[in-house]
Short mmCIF file of C-alpha atoms and ligand atoms in Angstrom, two decimals:
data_model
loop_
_atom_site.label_atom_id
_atom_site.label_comp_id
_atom_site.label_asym_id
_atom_site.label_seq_id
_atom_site.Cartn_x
_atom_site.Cartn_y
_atom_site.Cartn_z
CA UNK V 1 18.74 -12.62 -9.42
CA UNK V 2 18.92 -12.65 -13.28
CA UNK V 3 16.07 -15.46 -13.50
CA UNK V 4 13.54 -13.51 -12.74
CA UNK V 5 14.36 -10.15 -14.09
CA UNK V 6 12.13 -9.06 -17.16
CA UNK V 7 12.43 -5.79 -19.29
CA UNK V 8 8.96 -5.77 -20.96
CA UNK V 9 5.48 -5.51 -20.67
CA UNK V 10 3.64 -8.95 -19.86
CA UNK V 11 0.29 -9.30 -21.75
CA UNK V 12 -1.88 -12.36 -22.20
CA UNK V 13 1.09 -14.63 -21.21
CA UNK V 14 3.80 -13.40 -23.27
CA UNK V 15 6.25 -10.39 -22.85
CA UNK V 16 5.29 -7.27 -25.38
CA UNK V 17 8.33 -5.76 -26.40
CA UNK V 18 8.46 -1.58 -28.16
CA UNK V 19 10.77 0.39 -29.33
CA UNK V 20 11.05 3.37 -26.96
CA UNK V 21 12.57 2.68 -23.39
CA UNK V 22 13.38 3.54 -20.41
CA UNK V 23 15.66 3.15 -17.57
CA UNK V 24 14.87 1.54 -13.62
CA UNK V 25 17.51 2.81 -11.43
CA UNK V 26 19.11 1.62 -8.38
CA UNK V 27 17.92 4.70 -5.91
CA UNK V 28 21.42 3.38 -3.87
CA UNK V 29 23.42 4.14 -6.40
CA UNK V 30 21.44 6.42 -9.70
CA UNK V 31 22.56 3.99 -11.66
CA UNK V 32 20.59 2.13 -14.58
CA UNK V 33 19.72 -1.59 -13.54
CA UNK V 34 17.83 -2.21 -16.92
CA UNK V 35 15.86 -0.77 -19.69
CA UNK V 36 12.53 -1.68 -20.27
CA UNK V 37 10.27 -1.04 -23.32
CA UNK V 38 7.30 1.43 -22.34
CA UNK V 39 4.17 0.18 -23.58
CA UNK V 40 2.06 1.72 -26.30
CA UNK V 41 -1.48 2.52 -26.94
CA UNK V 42 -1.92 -0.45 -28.60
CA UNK V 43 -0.39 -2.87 -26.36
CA UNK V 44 -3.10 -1.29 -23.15
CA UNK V 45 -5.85 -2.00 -25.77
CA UNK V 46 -4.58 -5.54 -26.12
CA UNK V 47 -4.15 -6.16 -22.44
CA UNK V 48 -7.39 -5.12 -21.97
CA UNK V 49 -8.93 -7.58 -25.19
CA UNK V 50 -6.82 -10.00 -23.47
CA UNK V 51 -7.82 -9.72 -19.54
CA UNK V 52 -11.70 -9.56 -21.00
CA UNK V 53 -11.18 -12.82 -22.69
CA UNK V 54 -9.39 -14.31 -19.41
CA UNK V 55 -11.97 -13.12 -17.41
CA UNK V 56 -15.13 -15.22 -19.94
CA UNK V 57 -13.11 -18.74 -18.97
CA UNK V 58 -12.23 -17.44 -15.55
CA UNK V 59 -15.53 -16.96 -14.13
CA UNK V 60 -16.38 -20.01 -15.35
CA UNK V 61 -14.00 -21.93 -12.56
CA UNK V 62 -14.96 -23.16 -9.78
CA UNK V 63 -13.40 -21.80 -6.44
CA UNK V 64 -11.35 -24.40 -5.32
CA UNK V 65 -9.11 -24.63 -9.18
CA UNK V 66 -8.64 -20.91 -8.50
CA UNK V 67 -7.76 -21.64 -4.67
CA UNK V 68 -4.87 -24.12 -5.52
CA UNK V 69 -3.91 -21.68 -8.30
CA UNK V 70 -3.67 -19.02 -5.92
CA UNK V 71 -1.38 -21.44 -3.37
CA UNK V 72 0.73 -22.44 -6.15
CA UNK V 73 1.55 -18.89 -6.42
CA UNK V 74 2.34 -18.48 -2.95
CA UNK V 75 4.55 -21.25 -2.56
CA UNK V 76 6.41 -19.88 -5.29
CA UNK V 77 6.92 -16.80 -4.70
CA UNK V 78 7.89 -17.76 -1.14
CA UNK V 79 10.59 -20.35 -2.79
CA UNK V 80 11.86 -17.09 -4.40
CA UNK V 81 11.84 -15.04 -1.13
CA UNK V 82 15.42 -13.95 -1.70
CA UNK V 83 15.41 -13.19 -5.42
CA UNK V 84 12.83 -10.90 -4.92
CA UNK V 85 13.91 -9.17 -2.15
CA UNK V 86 16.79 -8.37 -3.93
CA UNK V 87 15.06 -7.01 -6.97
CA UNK V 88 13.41 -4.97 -4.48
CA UNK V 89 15.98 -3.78 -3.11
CA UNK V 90 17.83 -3.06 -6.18
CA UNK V 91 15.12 -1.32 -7.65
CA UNK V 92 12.98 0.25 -4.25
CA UNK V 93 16.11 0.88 -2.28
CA UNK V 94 14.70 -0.66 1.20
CA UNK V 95 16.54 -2.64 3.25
CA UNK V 96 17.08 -5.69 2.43
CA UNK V 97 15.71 -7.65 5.49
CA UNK V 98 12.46 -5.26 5.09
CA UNK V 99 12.36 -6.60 1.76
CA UNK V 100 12.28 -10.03 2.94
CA UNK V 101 9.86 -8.84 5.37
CA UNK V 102 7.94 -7.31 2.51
CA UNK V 103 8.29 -10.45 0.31
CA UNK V 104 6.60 -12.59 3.29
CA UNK V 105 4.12 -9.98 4.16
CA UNK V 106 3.14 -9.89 0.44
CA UNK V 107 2.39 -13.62 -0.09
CA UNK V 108 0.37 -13.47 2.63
CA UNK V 109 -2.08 -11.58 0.58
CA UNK V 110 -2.06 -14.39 -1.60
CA UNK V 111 -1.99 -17.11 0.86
CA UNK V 112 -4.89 -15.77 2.40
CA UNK V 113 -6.95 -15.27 -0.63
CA UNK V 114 -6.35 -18.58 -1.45
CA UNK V 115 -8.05 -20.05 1.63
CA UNK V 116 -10.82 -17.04 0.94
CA UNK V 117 -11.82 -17.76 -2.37
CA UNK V 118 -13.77 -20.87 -1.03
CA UNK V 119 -15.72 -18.22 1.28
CA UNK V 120 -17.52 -15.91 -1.21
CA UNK V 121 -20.84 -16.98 0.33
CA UNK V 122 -24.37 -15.80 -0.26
CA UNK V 123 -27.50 -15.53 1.63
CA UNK V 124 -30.86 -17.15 1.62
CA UNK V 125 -33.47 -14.55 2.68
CA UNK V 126 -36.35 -15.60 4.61
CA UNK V 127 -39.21 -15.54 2.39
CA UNK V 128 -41.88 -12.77 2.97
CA UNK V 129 -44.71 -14.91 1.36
CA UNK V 130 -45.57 -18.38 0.26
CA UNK V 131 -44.62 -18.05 -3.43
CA UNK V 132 -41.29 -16.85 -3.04
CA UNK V 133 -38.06 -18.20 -2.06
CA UNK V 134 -35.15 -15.57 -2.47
CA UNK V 135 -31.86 -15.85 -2.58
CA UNK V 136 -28.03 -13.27 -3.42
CA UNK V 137 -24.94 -14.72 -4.06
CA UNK V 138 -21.57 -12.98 -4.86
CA UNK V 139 -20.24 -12.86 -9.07
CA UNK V 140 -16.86 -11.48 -10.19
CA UNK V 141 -17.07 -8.27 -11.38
CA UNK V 142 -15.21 -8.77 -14.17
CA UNK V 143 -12.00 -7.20 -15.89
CA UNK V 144 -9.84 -4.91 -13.35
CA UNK V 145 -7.59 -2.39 -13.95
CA UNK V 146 -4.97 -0.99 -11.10
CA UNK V 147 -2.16 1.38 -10.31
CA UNK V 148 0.38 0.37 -7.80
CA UNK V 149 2.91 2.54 -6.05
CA UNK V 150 6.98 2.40 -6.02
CA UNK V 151 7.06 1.93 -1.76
CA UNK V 152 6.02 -1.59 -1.55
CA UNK V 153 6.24 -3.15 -5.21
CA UNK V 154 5.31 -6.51 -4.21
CA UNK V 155 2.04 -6.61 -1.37
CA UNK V 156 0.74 -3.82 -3.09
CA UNK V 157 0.31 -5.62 -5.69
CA UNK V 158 -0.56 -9.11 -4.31
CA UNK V 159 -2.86 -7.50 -2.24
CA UNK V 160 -4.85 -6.43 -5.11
CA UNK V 161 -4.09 -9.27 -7.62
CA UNK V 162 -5.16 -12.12 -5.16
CA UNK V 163 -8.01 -11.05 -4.49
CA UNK V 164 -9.17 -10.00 -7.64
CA UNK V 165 -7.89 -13.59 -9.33
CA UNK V 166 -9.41 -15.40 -5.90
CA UNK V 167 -13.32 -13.57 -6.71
CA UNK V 168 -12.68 -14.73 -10.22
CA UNK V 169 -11.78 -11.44 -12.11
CA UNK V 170 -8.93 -11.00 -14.44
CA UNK V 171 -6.30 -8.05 -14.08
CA UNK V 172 -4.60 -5.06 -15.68
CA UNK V 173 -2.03 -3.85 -13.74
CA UNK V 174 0.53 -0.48 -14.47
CA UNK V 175 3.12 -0.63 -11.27
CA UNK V 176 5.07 2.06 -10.74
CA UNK V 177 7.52 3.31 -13.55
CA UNK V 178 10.13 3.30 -10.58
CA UNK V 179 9.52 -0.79 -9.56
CA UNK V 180 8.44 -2.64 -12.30
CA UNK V 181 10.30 -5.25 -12.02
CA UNK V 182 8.55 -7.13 -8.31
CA UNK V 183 5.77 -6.96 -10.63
CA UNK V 184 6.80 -8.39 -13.49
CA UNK V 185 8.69 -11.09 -11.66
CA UNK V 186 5.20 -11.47 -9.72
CA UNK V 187 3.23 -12.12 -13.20
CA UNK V 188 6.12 -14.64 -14.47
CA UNK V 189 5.75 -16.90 -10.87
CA UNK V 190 1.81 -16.49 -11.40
CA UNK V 191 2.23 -17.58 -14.66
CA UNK V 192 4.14 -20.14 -13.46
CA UNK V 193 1.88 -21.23 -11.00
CA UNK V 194 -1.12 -21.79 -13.14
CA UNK V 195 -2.85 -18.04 -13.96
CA UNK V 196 -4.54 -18.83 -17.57
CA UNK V 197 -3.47 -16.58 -20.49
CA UNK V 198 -4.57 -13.35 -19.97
CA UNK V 199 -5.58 -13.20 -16.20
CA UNK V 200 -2.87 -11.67 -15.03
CA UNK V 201 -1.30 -8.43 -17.28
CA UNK V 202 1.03 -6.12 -16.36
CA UNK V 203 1.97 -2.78 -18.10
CA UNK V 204 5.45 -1.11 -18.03
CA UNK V 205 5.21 2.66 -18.63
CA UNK V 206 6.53 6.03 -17.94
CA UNK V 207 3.12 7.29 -19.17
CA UNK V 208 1.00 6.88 -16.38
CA UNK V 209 -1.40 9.44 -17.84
CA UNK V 210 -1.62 7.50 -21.41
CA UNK V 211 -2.19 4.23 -19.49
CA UNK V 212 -4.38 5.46 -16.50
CA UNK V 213 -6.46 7.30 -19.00
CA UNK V 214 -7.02 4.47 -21.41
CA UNK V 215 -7.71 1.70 -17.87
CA UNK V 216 -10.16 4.31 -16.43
CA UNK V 217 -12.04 5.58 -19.90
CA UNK V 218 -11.92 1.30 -20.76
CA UNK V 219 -16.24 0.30 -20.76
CA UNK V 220 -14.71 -3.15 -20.68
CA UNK V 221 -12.58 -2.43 -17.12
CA UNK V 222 -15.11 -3.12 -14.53
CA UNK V 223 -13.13 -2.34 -11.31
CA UNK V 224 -10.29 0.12 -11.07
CA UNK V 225 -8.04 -0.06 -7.97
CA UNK V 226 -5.77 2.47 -7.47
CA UNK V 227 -2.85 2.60 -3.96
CA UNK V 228 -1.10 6.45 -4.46
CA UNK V 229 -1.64 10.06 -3.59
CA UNK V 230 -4.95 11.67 -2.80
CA UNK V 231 -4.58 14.07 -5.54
CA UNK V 232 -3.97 11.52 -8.33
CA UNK V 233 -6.92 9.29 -7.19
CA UNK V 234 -9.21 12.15 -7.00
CA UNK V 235 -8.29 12.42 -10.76
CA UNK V 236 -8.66 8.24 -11.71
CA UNK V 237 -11.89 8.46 -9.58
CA UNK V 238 -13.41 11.25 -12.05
CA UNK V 239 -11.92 9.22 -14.95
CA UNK V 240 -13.53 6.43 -13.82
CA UNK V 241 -17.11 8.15 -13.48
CA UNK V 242 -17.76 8.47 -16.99
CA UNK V 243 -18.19 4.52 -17.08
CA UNK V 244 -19.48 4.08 -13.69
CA UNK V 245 -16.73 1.79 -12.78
CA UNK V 246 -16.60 0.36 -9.11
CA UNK V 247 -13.26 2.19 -7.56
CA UNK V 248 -11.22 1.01 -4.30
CA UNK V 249 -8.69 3.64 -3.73
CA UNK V 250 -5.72 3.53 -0.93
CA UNK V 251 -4.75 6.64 -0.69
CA UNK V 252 -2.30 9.16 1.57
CA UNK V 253 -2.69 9.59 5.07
CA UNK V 254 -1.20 11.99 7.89
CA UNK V 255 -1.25 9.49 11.34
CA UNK V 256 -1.06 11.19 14.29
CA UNK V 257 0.83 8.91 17.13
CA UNK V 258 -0.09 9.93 20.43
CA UNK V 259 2.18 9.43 23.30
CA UNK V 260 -0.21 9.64 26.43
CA UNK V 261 1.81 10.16 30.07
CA UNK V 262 0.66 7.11 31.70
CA UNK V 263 2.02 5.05 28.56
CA UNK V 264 5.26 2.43 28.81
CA UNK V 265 7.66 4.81 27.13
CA UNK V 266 10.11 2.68 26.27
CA UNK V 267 7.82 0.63 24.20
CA UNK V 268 6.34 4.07 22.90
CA UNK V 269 9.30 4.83 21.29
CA UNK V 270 9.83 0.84 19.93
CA UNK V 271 6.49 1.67 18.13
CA UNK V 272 7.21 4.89 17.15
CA UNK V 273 10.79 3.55 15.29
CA UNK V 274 8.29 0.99 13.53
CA UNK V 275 5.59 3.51 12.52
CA UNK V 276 8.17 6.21 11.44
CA UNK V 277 11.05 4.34 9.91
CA UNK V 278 9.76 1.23 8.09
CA UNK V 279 10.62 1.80 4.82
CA UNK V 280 12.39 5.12 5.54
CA UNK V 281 9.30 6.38 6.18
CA UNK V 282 8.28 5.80 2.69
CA UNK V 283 4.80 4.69 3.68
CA UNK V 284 0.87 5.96 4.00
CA UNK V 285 0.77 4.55 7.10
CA UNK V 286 3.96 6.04 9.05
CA UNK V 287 3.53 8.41 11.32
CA UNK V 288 3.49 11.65 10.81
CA UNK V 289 2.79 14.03 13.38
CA UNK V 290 4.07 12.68 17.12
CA UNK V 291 1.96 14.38 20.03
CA UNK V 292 3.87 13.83 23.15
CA UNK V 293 1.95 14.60 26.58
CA UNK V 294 3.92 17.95 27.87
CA UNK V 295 5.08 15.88 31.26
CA UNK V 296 6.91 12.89 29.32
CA UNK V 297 8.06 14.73 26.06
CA UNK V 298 11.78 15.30 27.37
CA UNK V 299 11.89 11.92 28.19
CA UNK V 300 10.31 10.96 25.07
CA UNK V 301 12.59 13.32 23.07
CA UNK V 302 15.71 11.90 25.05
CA UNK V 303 14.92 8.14 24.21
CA UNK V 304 13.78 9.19 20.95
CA UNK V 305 17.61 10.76 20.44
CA UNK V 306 19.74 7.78 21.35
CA UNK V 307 17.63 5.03 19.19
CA UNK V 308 17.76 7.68 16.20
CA UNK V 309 21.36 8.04 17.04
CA UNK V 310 22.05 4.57 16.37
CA UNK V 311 20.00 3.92 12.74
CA UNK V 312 22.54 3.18 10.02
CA UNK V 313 21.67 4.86 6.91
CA UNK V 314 22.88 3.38 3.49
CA UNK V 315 22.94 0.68 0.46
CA UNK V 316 19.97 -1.31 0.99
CA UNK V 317 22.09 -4.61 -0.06
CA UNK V 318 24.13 -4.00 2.93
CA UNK V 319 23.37 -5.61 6.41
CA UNK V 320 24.05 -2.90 8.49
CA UNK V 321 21.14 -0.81 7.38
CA UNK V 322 18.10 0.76 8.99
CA UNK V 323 17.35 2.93 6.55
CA UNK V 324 17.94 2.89 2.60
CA UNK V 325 17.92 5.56 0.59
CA UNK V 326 14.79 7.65 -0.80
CA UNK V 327 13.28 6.87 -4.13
CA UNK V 328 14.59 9.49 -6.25
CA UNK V 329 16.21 12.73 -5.79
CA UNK V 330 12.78 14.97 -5.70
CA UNK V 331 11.65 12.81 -2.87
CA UNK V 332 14.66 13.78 -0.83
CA UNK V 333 14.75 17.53 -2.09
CA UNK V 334 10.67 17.72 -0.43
CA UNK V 335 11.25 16.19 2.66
CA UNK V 336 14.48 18.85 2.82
CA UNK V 337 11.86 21.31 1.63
CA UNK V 338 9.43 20.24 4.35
CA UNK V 339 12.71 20.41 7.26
CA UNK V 340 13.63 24.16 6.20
CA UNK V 341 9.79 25.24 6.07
CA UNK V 342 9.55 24.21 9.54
CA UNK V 343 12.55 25.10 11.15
CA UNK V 344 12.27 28.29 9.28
CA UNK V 345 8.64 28.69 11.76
CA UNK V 346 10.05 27.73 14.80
CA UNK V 347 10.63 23.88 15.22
CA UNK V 348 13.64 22.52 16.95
CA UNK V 349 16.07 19.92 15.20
CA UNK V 350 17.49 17.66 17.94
CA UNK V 351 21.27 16.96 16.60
CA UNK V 352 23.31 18.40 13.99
CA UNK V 353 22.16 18.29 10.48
CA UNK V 354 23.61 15.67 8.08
CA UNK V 355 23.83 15.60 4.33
CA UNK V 356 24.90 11.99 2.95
CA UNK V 357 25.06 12.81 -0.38
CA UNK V 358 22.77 11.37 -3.17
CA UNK V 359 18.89 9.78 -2.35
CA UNK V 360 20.61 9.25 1.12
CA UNK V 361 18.63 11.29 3.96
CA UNK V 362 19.73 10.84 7.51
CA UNK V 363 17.03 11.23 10.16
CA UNK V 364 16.09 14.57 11.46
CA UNK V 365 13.98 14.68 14.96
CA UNK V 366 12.12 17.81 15.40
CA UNK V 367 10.41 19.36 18.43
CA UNK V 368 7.97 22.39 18.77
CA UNK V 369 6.22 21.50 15.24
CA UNK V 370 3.14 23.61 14.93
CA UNK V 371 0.37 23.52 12.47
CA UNK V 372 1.38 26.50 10.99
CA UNK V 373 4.33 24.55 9.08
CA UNK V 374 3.93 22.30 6.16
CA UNK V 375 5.06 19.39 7.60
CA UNK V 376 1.84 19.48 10.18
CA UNK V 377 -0.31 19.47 6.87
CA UNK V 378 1.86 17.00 4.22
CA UNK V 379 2.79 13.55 4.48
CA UNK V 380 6.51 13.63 4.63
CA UNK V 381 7.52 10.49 2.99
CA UNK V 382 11.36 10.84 4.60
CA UNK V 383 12.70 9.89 7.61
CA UNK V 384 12.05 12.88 9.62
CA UNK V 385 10.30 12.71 13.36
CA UNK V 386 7.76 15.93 14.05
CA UNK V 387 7.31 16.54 17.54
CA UNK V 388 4.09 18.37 19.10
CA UNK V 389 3.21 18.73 22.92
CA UNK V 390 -0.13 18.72 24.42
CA UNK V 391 -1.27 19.24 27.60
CA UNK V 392 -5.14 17.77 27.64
CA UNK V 393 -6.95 14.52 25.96
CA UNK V 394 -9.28 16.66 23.97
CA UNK V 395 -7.06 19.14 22.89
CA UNK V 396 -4.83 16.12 21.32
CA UNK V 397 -7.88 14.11 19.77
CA UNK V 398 -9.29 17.32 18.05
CA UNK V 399 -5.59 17.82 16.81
CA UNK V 400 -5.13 14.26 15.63
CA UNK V 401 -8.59 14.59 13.66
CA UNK V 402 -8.24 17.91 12.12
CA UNK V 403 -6.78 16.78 9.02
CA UNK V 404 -8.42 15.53 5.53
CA UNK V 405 -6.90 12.45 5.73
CA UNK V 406 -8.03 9.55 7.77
CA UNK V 407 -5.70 6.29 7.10
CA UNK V 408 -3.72 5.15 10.21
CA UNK V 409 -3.40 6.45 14.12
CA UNK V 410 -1.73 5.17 16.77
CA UNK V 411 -1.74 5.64 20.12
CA UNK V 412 0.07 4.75 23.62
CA UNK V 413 -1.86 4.29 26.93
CA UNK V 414 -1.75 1.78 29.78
CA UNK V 415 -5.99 3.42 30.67
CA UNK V 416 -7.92 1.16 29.39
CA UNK V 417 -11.28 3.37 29.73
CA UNK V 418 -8.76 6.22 27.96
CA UNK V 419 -8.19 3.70 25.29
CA UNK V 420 -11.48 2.64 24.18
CA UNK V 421 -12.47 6.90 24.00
CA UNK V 422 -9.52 7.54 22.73
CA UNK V 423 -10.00 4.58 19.83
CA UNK V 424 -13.26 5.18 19.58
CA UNK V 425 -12.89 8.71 18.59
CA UNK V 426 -9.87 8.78 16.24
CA UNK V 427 -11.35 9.24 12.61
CA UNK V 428 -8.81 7.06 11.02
CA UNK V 429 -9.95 3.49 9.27
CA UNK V 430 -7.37 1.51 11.07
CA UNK V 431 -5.74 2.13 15.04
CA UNK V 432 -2.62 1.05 16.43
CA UNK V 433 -3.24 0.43 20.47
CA UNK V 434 0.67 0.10 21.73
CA UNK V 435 1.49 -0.97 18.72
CA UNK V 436 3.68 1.16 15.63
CA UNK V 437 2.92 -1.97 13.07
CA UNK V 438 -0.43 -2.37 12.22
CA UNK V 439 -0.18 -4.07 8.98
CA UNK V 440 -1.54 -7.48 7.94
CA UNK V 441 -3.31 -9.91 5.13
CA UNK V 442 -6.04 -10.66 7.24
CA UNK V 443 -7.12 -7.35 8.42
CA UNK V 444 -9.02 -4.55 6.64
CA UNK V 445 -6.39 -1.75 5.72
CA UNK V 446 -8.11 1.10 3.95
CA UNK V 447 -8.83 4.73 5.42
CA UNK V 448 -11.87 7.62 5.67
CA UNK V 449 -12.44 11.27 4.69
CA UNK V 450 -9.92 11.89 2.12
CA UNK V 451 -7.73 8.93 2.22
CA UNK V 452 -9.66 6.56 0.33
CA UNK V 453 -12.48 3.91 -0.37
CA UNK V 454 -12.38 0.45 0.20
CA UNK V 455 -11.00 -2.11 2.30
CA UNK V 456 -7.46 -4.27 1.01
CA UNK V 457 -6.68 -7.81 3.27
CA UNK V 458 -9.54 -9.19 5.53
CA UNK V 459 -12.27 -11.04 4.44
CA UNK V 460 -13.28 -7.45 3.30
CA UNK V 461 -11.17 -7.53 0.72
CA UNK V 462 -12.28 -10.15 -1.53
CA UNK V 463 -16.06 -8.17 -1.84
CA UNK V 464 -14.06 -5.59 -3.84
CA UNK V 465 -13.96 -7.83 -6.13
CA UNK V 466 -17.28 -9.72 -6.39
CA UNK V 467 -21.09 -8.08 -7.15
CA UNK V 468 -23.53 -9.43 -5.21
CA UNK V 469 -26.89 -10.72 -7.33
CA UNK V 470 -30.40 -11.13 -5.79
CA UNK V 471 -32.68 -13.89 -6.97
CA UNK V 472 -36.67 -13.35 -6.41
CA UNK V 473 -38.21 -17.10 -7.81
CA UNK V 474 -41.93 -17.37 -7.98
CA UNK V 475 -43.10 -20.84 -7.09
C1 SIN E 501 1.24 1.86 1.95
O1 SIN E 501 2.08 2.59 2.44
O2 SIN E 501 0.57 2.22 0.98
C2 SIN E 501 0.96 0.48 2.48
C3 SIN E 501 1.63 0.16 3.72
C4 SIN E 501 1.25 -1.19 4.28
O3 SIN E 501 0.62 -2.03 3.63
O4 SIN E 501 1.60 -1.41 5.43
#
């Protein structure tokens, strides 16, 4: 692993070293894996010099240089699959065959933007009279800042980085204080691969408001991107106004996954283990609140029991486990908030309740959730399972939609007119059909209402990246 672990900031192709540090600990075991140096004001500034001289050359390439670029990347980090799933594990705490899983699903991102980046086409508009031909094609936008978020250090960041580098645009990224080192690791390999001085920065702080403040306020940052809470990209999305940046912003969700009664319930609850547990839950996409038709939920529940039964929680690093621990002791302490809030209003636990000691948080299946309790209202972020019966189709879709959020849903039917209404009328920006893992590079991934703006993966994703010019020529 010790190859590609890096303790300071990476800026314009060369680490950036300060005085004051911090520590990254394993969330297994609270221990320190390294200290890194936490950047400065001055080192942003100079990322930001340095990404807006990147981006001068890197506009100036042609499509297919930063295509090959891009698959250089990919091939590498793919040749270091199992040094960085490590590193994630060590410092993210997932499993580490989800890790693997994450490593793969991550440079996909990249692959893909590689092939897309020779895609970015224009239009020619038919012409309205005889002295005009018109034309729009698609421009980088320039310099881009972004945030990334501690659950998935590596496709969170690919995801936005390939993209970005694939349109032609240069980038400033601050990952998570808890997993900077996937990202630094990423920016070595990129590096590595080809990425000219300065295209590809990477920030190591603990002051997310310093650095976010300084990216957002930048007139030189074109593009912020920003994957996190609501509430924290409501606040980079003001920032951002006072320089009319363009924003894409991923942020939380509350997915409803419906359990109709004419479903296959045994793959029901496959899906549901997928859309709940991946990542211990850890994830803006996991399901949140489980509506079970009233005639199948004791079934459901039952089934539900013995799989749960059966997840092994522990050290990431070990095979044996489903589910790693949480990210840091807070995260534990509110989903244990969000348990006793709604057990304290009525809901059920199925099983005894287990404490495992440290970031460690065994799974907890609840029945007769309601929306008085938190739970109904929060992401939970944990491992636990929130159970709601309904009786009637519209009573469950104006349940599932009745939120702020609008990121992922998922529901289970074997109608096929109930699934296209039901489909139809979820107000979510992505929909799982019999399916708990929705995820992929070539899809759209990106929600409505309150959960954010902007489509990541897909052909979508590269217009995030690129401005679109019109050209009126007299002739
Ligand atoms: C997220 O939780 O923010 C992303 C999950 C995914 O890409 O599947």
């Amino acid at each position: 692993m010790s190859d590609l672990i890096f303790s300071d900031s990476f800026i314009n192709g060369e680490f950036y070293k300060t005085d004051t540090r911090f520590s990254v600990d394993d969330p297994a075991t609270e221990k320190s894996i390294i200290e890194v140096s936490d950047i400065d004001q001055t080192g942003v500034q100079q990322a930001i010099n340095a990404a807006h001289g990147a981006f001068i050359k890197l506009k100036a390439t042609n499509a297919t240089t930063r295509s090959n670029v891009l698959m250089r990347w990919f091939e590498l980090v793919i040749q270091h699959k199992q040094t960085l799933a490590e590193l994630m594990t060590k410092e993210q705490g997932k499993p580490l065959k989800e890790a693997l899983g994450e490593v793969e699903y991550g440079a996909g991102f990249i692959k893909w933007y590689a092939e897309q980046a020779k895609r970015s086409y224009g239009d020619v508009i038919p012409a309205t009279d005889d002295n005009h031909r018109l034309t729009s094609f698609k421009q980088p936008i320039g310099v881009v800042a972004g945030i990334t978020p501690w659950n998935f250090p590596i496709a969170m960041v690919t995801r936005k980085v390939a993209p970005a580098y694939a349109a032609g645009c240069s980038f400033v990224l601050k990952p998570s204080e808890h997993t900077p080192l996937c990202a630094l690791a990423l920016a070595y390999l990129a590096d590595q691969a080809g990425f000219e001085q300065g295209t590809f920065n990477v920030l190591v702080s603990e002051n997310a408001k310093m650095v976010g403040e300084l990216l957002t306020e930048s007139g030189a940052v074109r593009k912020f991107t920003f994957t996190g809470s609501t509430g924290v990209g409501k606040q980079l999305l003001a920032q951002c106004a006072s320089t009319i940046k363009r924003t894409s912003m991923e942020l939380g969700g509350n997915a409803p996954f419906i359990i109709f009664d004419n479903a296959d319930l045994d793959e029901a609850v496959t899906g549901l283990m997928g859309a709940k547990f991946r990542n211990g839950g850890q994830t803006c996409v996991a399901a949140n609140r489980i509506f079970v038709q009233r005639s199948v939920l004791d079934q459901v529940v039952d089934k539900l029991a013995k799989t749960v039964t059966a997840l092994k929680v522990g050290n990431g690093l070990d095979d044996a486990t489903d589910i790693g621990p949480l990210i840091y002791p807070e995260a534990k302490q509110k989903v244990q908030e969000l348990v006793t809030d709604a057990k304290a209003k009525g809901a059920v636990q199925i099983g005894d309740n287990v404490e495992l000691g440290g970031n460690y948080q065994a799974p907890v299946i609840l029945t007769d959730v309601t929306p008085e309790m938190d739970i109904y209202h929060q992401e939970v972020f944990g491992p636990v399972v929130s159970i709601i019966a309904f009786d009637e189709e519209a009573e469950v879709l104006a349940l599932a939609n009745n939120v702020p959020y609008g990121l992922a849903a998922y529901f289970y039917s074997q109608d096929i007119k109930q699934i296209y209404r039901i489909s139809e009328a979820l107000e979510f920006g992505m929909v799982g059909i019999n399916e708990g893992l929705i995820s992929n590079p070539v899809a759209p991934f990106g929600g409505v209402k309150q959960s954010g703006l902007g489509r990541e993966g897909g052909h979508q994703g590269l217009d995030e990246y690129l401005e679109e010019k019109y050209v009126c020529m007299k002739i």
